[in-house]
CSV table of C-alpha atoms and ligand atoms in Angstrom, one decimal:
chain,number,residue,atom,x,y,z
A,1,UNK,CA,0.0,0.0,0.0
A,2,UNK,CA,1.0,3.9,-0.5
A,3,UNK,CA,0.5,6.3,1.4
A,4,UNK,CA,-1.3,8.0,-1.6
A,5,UNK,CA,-4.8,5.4,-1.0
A,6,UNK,CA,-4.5,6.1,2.6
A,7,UNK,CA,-7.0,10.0,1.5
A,8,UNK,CA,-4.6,11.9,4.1
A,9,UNK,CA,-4.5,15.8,3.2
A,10,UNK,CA,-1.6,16.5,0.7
A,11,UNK,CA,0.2,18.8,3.2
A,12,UNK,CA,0.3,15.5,5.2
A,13,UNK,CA,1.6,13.4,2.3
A,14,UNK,CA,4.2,16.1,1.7
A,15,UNK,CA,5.4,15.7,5.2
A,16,UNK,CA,5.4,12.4,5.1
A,17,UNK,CA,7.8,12.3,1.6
A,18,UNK,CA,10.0,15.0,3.6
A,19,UNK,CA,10.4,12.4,6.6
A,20,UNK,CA,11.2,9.4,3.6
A,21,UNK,CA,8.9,6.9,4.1
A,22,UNK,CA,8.1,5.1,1.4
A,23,UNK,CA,5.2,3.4,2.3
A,24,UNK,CA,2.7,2.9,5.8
A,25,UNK,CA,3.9,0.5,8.4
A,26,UNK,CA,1.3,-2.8,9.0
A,27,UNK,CA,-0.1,-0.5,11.9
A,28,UNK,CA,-0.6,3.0,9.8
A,29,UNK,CA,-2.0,0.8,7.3
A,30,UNK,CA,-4.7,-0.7,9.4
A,31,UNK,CA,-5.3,2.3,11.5
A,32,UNK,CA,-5.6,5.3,9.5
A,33,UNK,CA,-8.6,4.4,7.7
A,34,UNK,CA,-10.8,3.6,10.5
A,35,UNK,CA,-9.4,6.9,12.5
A,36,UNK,CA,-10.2,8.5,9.4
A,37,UNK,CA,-13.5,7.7,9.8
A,38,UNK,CA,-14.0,8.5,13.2
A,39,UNK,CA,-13.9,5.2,14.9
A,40,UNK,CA,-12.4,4.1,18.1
A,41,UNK,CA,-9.1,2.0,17.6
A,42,UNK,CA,-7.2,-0.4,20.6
A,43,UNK,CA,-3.9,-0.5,19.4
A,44,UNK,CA,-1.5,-3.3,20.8
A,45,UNK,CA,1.7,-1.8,19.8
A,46,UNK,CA,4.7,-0.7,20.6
A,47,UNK,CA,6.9,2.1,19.7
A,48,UNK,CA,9.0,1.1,16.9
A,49,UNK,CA,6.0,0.3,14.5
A,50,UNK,CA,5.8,3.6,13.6
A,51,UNK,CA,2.5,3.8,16.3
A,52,UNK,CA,2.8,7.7,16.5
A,53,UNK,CA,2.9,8.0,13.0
A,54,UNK,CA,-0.7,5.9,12.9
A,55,UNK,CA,-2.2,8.0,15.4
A,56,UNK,CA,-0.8,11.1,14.0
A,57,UNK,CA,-0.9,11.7,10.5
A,58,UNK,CA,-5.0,11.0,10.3
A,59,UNK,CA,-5.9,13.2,13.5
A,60,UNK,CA,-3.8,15.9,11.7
A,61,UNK,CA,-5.9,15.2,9.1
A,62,UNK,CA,-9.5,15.6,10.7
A,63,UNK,CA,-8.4,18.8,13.0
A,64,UNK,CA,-7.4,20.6,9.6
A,65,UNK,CA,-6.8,23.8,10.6
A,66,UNK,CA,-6.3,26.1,13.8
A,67,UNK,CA,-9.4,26.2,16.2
A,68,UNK,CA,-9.3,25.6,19.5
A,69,UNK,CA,-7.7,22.5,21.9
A,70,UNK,CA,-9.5,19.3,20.5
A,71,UNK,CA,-7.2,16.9,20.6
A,72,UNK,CA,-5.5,15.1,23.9
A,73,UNK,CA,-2.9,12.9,23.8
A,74,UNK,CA,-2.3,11.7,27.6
A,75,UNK,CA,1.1,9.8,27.7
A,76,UNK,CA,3.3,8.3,30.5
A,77,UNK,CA,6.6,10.3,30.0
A,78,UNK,CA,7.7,13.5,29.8
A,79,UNK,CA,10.6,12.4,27.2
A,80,UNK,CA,7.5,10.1,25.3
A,81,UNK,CA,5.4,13.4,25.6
A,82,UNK,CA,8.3,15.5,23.8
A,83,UNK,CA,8.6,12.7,21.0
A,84,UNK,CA,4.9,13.0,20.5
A,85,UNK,CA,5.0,16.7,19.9
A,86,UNK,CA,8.3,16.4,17.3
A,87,UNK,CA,6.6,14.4,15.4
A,88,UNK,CA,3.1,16.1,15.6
A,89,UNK,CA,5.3,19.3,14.5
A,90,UNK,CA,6.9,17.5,11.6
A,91,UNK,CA,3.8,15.9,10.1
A,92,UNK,CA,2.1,18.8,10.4
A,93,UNK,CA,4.1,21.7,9.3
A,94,UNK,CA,2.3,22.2,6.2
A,95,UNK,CA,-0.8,22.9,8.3
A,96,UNK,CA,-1.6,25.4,10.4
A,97,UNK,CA,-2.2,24.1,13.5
A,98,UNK,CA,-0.8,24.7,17.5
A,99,UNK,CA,0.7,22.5,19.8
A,100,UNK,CA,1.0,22.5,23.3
A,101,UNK,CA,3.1,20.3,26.1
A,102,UNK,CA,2.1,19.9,29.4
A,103,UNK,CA,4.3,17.8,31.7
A,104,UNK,CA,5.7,18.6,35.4
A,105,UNK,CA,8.9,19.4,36.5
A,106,UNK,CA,8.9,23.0,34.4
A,107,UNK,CA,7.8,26.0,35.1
A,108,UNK,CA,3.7,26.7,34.7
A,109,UNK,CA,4.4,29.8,32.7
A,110,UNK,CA,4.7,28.5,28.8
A,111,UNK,CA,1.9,25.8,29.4
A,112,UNK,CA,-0.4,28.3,30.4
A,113,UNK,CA,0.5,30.1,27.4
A,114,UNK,CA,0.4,27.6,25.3
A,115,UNK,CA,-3.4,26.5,26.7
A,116,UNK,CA,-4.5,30.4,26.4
A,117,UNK,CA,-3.4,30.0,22.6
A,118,UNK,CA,-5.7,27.3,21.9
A,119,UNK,CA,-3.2,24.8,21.0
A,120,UNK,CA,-5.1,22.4,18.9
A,121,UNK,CA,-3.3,19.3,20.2
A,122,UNK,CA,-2.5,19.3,23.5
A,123,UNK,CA,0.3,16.2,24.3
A,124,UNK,CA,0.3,15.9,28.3
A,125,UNK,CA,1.5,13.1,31.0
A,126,UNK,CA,-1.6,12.9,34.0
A,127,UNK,CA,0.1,14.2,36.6
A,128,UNK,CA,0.8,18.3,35.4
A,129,UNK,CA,-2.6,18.0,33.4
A,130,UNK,CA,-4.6,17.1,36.5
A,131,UNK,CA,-2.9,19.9,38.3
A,132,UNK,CA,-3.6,22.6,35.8
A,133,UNK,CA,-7.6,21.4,35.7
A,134,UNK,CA,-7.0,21.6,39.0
A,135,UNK,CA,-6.7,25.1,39.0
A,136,UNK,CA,-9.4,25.7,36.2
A,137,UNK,CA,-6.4,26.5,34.2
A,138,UNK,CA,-7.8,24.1,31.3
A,139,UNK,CA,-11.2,23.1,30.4
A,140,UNK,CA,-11.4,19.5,27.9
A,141,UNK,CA,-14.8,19.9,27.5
A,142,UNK,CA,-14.4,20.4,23.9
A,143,UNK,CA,-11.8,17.6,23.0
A,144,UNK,CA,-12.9,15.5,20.0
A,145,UNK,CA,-10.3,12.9,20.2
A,146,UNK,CA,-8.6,11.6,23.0
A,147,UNK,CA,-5.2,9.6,22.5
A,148,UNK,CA,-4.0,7.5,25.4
A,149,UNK,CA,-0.7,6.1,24.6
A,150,UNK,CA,1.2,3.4,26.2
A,151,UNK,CA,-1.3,2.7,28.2
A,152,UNK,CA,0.5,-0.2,30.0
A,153,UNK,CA,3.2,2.3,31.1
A,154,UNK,CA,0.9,4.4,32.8
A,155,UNK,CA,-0.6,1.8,34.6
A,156,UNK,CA,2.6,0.5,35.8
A,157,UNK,CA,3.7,4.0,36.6
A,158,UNK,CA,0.4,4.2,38.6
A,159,UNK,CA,-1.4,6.7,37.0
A,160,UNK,CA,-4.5,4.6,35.8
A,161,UNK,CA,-6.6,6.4,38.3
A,162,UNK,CA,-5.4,10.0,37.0
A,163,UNK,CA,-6.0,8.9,33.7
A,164,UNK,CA,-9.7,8.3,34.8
A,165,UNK,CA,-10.3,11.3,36.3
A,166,UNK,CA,-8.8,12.7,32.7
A,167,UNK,CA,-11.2,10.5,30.6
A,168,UNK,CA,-14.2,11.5,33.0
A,169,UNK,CA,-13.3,15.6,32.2
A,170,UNK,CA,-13.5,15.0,28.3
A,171,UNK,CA,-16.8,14.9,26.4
A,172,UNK,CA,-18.9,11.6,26.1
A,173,UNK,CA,-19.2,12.0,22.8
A,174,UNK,CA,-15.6,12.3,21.3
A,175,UNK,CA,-13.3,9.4,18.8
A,176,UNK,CA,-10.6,7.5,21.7
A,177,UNK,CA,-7.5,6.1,20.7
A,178,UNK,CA,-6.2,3.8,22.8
A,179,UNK,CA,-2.6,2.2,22.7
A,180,UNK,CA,-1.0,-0.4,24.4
A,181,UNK,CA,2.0,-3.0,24.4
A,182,UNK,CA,-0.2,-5.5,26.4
A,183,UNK,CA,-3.5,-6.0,27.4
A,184,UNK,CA,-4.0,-7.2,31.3
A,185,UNK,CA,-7.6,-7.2,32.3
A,186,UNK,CA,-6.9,-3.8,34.0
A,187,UNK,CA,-6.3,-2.5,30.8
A,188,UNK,CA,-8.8,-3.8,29.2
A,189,UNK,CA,-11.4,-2.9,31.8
A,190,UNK,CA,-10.2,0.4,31.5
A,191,UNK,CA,-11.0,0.3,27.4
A,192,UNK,CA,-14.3,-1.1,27.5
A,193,UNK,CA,-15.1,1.8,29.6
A,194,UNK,CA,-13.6,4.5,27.8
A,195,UNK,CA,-14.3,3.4,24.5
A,196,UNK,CA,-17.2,3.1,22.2
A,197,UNK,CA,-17.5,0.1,19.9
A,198,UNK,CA,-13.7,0.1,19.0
A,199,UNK,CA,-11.7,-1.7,16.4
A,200,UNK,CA,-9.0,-3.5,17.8
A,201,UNK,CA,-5.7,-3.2,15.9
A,202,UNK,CA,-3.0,-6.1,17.3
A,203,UNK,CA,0.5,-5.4,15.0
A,204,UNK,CA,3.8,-5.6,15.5
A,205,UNK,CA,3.2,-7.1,18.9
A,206,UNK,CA,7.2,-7.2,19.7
A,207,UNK,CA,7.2,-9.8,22.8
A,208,UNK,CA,10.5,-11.4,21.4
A,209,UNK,CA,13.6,-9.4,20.8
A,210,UNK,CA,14.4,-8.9,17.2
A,211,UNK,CA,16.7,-11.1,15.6
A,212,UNK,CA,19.6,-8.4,15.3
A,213,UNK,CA,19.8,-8.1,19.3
A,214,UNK,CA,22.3,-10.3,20.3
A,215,UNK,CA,21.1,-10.9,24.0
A,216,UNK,CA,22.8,-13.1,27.1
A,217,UNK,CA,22.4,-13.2,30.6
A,218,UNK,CA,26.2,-13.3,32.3
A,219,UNK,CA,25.9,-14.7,35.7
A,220,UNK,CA,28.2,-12.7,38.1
A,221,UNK,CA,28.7,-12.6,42.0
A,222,UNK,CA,26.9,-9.4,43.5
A,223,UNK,CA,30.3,-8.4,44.7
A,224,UNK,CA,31.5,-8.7,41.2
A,225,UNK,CA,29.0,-6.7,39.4
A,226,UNK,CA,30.7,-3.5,39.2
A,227,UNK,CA,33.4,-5.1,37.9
A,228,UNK,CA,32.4,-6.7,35.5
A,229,UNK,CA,30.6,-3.4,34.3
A,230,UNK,CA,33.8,-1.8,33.9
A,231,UNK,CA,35.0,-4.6,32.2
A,232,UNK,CA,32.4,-4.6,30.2
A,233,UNK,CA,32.8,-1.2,28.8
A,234,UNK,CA,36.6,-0.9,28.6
A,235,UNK,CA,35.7,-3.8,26.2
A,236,UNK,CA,33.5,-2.1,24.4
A,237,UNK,CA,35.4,1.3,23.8
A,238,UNK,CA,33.3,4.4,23.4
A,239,UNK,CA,30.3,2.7,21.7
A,240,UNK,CA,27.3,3.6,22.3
A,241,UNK,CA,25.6,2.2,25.2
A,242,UNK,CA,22.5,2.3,27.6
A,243,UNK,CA,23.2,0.7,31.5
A,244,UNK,CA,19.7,0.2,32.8
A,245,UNK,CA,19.3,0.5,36.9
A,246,UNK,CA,16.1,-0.7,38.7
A,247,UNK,CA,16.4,2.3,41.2
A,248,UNK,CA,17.5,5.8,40.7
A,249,UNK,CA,20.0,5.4,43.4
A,250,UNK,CA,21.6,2.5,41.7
A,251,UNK,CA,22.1,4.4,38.9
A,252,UNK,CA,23.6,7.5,40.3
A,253,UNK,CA,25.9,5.5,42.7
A,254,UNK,CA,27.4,3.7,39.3
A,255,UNK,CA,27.7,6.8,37.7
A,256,UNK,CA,30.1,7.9,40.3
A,257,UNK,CA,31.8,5.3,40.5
A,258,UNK,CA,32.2,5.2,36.6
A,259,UNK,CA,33.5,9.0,37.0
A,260,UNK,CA,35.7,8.0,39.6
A,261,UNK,CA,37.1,5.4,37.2
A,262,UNK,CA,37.8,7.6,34.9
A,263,UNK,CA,34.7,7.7,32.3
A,264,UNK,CA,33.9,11.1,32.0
A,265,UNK,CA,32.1,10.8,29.0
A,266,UNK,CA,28.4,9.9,30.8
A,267,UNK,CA,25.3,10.9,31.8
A,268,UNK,CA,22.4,10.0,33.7
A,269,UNK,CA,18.5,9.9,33.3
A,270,UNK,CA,15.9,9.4,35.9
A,271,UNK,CA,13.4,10.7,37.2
A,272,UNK,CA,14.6,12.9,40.1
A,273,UNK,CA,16.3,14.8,37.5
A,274,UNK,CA,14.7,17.9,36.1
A,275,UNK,CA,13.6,17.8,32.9
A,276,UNK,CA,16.5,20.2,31.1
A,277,UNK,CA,19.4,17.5,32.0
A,278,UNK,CA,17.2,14.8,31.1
A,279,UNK,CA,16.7,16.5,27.7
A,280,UNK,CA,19.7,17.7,27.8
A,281,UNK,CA,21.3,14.0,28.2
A,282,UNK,CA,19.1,12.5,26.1
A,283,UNK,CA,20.1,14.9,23.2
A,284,UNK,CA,24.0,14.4,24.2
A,285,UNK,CA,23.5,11.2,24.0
A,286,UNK,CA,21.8,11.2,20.5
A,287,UNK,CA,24.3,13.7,18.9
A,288,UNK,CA,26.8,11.5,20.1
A,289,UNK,CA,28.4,13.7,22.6
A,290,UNK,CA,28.3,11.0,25.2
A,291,UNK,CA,28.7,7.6,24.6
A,292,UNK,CA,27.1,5.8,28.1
A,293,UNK,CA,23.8,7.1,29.3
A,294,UNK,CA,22.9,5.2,32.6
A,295,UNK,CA,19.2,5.3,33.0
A,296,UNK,CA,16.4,3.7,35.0
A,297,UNK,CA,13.5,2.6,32.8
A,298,UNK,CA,12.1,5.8,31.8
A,299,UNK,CA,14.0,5.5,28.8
A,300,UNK,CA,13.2,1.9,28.4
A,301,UNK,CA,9.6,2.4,26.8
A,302,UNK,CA,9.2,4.5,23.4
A,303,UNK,CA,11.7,6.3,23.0
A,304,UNK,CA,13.2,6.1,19.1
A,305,UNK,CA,17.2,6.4,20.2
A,306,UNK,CA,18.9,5.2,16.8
A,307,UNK,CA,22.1,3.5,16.8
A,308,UNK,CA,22.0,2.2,20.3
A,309,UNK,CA,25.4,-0.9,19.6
A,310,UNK,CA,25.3,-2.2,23.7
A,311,UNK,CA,22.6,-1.8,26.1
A,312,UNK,CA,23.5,-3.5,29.3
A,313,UNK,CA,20.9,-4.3,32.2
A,314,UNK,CA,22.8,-4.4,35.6
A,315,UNK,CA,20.3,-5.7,37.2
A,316,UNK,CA,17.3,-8.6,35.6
A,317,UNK,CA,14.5,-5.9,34.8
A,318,UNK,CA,11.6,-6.3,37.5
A,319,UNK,CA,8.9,-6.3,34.8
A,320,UNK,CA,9.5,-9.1,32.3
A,321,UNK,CA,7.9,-6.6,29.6
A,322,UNK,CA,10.9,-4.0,30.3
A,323,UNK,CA,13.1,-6.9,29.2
A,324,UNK,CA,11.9,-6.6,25.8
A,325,UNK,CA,11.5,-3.0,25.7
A,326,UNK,CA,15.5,-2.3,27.2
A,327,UNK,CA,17.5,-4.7,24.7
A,328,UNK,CA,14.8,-2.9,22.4
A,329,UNK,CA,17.1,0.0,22.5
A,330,UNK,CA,19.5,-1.5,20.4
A,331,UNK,CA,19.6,-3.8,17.3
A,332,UNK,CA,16.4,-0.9,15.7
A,333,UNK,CA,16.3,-1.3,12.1
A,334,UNK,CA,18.5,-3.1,10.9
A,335,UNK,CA,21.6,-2.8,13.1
A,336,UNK,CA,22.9,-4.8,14.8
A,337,UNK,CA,23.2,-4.7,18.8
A,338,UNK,CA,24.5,-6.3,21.9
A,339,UNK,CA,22.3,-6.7,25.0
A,340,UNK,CA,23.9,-7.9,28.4
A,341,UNK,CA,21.9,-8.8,31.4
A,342,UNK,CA,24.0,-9.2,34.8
A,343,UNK,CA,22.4,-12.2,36.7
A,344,UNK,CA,22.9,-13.2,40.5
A,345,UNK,CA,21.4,-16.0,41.4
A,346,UNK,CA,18.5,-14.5,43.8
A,347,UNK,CA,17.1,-13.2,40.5
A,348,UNK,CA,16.3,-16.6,39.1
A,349,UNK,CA,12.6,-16.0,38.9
A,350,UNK,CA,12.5,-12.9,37.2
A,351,UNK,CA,14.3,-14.5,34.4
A,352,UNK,CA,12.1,-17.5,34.0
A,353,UNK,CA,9.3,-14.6,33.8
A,354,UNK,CA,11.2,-13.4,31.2
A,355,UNK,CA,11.6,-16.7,29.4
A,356,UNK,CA,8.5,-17.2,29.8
A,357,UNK,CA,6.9,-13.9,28.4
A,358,UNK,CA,9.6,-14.5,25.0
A,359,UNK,CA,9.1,-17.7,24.5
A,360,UNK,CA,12.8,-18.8,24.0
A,361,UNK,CA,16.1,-19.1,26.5
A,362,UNK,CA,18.1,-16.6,26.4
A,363,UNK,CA,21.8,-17.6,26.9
A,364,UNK,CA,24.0,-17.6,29.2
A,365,UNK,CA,27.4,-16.9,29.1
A,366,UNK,CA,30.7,-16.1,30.8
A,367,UNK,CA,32.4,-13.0,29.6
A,368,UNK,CA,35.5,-13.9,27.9
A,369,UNK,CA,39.0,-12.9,29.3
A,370,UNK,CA,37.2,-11.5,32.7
A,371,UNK,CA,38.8,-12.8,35.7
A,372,UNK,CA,36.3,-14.0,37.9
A,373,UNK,CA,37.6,-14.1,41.2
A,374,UNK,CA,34.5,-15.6,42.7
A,375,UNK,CA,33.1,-18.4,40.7
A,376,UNK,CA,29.5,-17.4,39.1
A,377,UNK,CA,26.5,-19.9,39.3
A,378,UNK,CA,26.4,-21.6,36.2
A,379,UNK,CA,24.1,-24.1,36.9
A,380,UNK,CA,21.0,-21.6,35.8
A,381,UNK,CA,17.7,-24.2,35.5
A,382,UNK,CA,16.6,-24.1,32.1
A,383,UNK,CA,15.5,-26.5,29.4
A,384,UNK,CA,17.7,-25.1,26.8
A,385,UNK,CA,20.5,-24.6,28.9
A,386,UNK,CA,20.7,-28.2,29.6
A,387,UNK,CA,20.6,-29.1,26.3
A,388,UNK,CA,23.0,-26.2,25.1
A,389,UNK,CA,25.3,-27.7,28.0
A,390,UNK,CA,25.2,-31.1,26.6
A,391,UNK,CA,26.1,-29.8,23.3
A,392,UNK,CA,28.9,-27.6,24.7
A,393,UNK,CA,27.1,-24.5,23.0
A,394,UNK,CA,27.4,-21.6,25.1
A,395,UNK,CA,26.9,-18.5,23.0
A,396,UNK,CA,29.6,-16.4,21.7
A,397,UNK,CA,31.2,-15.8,25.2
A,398,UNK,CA,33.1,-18.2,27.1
A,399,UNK,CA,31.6,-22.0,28.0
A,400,UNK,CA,30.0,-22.4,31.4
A,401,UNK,CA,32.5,-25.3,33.3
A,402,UNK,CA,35.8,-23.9,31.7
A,403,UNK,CA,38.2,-23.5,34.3
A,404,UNK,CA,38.0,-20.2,35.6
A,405,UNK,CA,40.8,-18.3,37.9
B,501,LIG,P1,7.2,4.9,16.5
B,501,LIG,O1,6.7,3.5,16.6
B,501,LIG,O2,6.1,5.8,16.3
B,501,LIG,O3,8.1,5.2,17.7
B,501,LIG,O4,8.1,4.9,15.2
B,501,LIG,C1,9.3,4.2,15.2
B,501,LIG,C2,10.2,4.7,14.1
B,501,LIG,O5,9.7,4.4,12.8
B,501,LIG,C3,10.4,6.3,14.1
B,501,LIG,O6,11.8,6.5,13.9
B,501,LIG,C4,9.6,6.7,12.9
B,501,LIG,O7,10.1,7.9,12.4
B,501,LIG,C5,9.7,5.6,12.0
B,501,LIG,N1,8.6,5.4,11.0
B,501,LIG,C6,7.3,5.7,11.3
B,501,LIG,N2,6.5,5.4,10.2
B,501,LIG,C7,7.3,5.0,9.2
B,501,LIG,C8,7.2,4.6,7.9
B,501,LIG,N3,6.0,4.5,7.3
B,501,LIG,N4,8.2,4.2,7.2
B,501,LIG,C9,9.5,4.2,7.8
B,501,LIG,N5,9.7,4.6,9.0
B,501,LIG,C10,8.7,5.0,9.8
């Protein structure tokens, strides 16, 4: 299909040639004739379909021109909310139409503004919204289409009951688009109440990694871990790479450690952090200014980072889901990318959850030429691993049951 049968508005379709695409992804395809049409879509999909795209390019198309605010897109992050607006802005540069963020951790000042403007689309996480309809700074009584987005996120972030309270502010009557990666009844539950009759759209559903992540879990003692870390990314060099943390504080302490160490060339992304210097280190890191960006899963979800070569978990993600999305990071298109996973035993569970939610073993290995001076568990449980064992196929890494020093 072309994007010439999809009946968008011609200032869209030049956009669209602008931003080379040659033709709709499976999900634009599917989508942007019923948006067009005003029904109410479910999307399971995640970013890297080209999902924003799908919801995008036809609500340009039905807001037309300048008005007033009529379209919400409600999102979990502010970095998600930014990426929503760039590509808002690109598709719809031949139009004439506002657009307006809302997200804490800024000033109120320019989100006022941008609400007493009109904005057209307003692109928002729950939180700053509520407090701004809080003080009658907003009305969405005249929203046409609502857009929730990563729907799953916000639950997890727990802002389901926010977004709720959002929902229950806009019209009845208004078209909902509603994304998410999965579906869990909560989820679900929360579609059949805020949409009307939709067509569910399933695509793309990425629940394995792609085929050019090359991913491994290397089992390491606790006391090890930051070793092998550094190890890790003197072998690497200055490629670029992501460290995931479960907790904030892990991921600051590393970074100063890293510093300590000698590796300047970092940054860090969490949540504490304002939102400049997490722009500001997500752009660094983008333009290539830094090559490590140690984050906590804020920037595991959505976020369109090209040329990611290692992303490196230090610890087993807590959500199997985030898994998927952090090795996700790398390997996009048609790269190739290196995903490693640090592993102490207590976090056996968590990667049979993972195992289980892929469908496939992922390997383990011993990282070649590190000197580990406490043995690792290599006897991880595992159907494949017993039969990899047998066969004396251990990945690309060293073999479990070498002789280590
Ligand atoms: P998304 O799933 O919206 O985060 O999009 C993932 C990536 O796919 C982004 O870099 C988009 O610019 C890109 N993309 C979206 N639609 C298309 C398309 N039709 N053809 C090629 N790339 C696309």
């Amino acid at each position: 299909m072309q994007f010439q049968e999809l009946n968008l508005r011609e200032e869209i379709l030049m956009a669209v040639k602008e931003r080379g695409y040659d033709e709709p992804t499976p999900i634009q395809e599917k989508s942007i004739p019923s948006i067009l049409l005003g029904r109410d879509i479910i999307g399971s999909a995640q970013t890297g379909t080209g999902k924003t795209a799908a919801f995008a390019l036809p609500t340009l198309h039905l807001l037309k021109k300048h008005s007033h605010t009529r379209c919400l897109i409600l999102t979990p992050t502010r970095e998600l909310a930014c990426q929503i607006e760039e590509n808002f802005a690109f598709y719809g540069k031949h139009l004439d139409l506002g657009l307006g963020l809302i997200y804490g951790g800024v000033g109120y000042g320019p989100q006022r503004q941008a609400i007493k403007n009109g904005a057209d689309v307003l692109i928002a996480t729950p939180g700053r919204l509520l407090d701004l309809l809080s003080q009658k700074a907003l009305r969405l009584d005249r929203i046409e289409i609502l857009i929730l987005d990563e729907v799953d996120r916000m639950l997890d972030m727990g802002f389901i009951e926010d977004v709720r309270k959002i929902v229950r502010q806009c019209p009845k009557k208004r078209q909902t688009l509603f994304f998410s990666a999965t579906m869990p009844d909560t989820i679900n539950n929360l579609a059949e109440w805020a949409l009307h009759k939709p067509i569910e759209i399933s695509i793309g559903m990425r629940v394995s990694p792609a085929d050019t992540v090359d991913h491994a879990l290397y089992p390491v003692d606790a006391m090890l871990k930051f070793d092998l870390l550094a190890y890790i990314l003197k072998k690497i060099e200055d490629e670029s790479t992501i460290i995931f943390f479960q907790t904030k504080a892990g991921a600051d302490r590393i970074a100063k450690w890293l510093r300590q160490h000698g590796k300047q060339n970092i940054a860090v992304m969490h949540s504490d952090h304002n939102q400049r210097d997490r722009a500001k280190a997500l752009q660094d890191f983008k333009d290539g200014k830094i090559s490590t960006l140690i984050a906590t899963d804020i920037a595991s979800r959505g976020l369109d980072i090209r040329g990611v070569q290692h992303v490196i978990n230090y610890d087993v993600p807590q959500h199997s889901e985030d898994y998927v999305h952090r090795i996700g990071r790398t390997g996009r298109a048609k790269s190739e990318g290196e995903a490693y996973t640090l592993f102490s035993p207590d976090q056996m569970d968590k990667v049979q959850a993972i195992e289980n939610l892929i469908g496939q073993e992922i390997p383990r290995r011993l990282m070649e030429g590190f000197k580990y001076r406490i043995p690792p568990m290599t006897d991880i449980p595992g159907k494949a691993a017993t039969q990899q064992k047998k066969r004396g196929l251990m990945g690309r890494g060293e073999k479990f049951g070498r002789k280590r020093r």
